PDB file of C-alpha atoms in Angstrom:
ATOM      1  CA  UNK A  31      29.607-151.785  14.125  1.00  0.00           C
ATOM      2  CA  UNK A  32      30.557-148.544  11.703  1.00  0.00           C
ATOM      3  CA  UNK A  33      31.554-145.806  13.788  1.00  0.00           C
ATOM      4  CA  UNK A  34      29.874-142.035  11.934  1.00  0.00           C
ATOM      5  CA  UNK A  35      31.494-140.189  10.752  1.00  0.00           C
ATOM      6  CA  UNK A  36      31.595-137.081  13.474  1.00  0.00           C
ATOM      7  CA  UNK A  37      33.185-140.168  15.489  1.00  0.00           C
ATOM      8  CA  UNK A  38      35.634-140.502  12.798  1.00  0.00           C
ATOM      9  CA  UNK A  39      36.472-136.983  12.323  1.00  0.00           C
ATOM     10  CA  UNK A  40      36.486-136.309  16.246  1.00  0.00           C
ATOM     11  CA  UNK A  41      39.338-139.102  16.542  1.00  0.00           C
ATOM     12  CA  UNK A  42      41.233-138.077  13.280  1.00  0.00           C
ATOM     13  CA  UNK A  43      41.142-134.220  14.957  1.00  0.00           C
ATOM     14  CA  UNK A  44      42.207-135.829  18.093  1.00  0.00           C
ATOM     15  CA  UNK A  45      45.073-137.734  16.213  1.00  0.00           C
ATOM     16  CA  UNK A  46      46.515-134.304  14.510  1.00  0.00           C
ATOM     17  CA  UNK A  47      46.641-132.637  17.524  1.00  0.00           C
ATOM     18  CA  UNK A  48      48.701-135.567  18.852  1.00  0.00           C
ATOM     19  CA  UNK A  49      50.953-135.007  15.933  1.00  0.00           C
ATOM     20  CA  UNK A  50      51.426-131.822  15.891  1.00  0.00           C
ATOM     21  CA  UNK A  51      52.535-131.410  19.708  1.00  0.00           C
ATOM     22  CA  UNK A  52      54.650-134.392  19.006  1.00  0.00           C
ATOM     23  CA  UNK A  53      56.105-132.041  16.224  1.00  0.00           C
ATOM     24  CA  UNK A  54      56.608-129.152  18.946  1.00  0.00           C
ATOM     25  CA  UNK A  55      57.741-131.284  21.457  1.00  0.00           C
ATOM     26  CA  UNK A  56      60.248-133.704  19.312  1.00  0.00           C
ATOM     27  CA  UNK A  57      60.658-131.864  15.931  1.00  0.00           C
ATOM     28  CA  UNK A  58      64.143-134.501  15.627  1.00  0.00           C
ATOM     29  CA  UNK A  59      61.271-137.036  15.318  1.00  0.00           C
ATOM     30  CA  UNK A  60      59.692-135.895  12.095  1.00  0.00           C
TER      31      UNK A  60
END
């Protein structure tokens, strides 16, 4: 079971967003 690709990018924009308030949040942890 392939997931499409608007799954894929929906989870990968999800995932950035994750980073980058990591980033904001912990910037010691970059």
């Amino acid at each position: 079971m392939v997931p499409d690709s608007l799954t894929l990018r929906c989870y990968y924009l999800k995932l950035l967003t994750i980073r980058q308030t990591n980033k904001c949040l912990l910037p010691e942890l970059d």
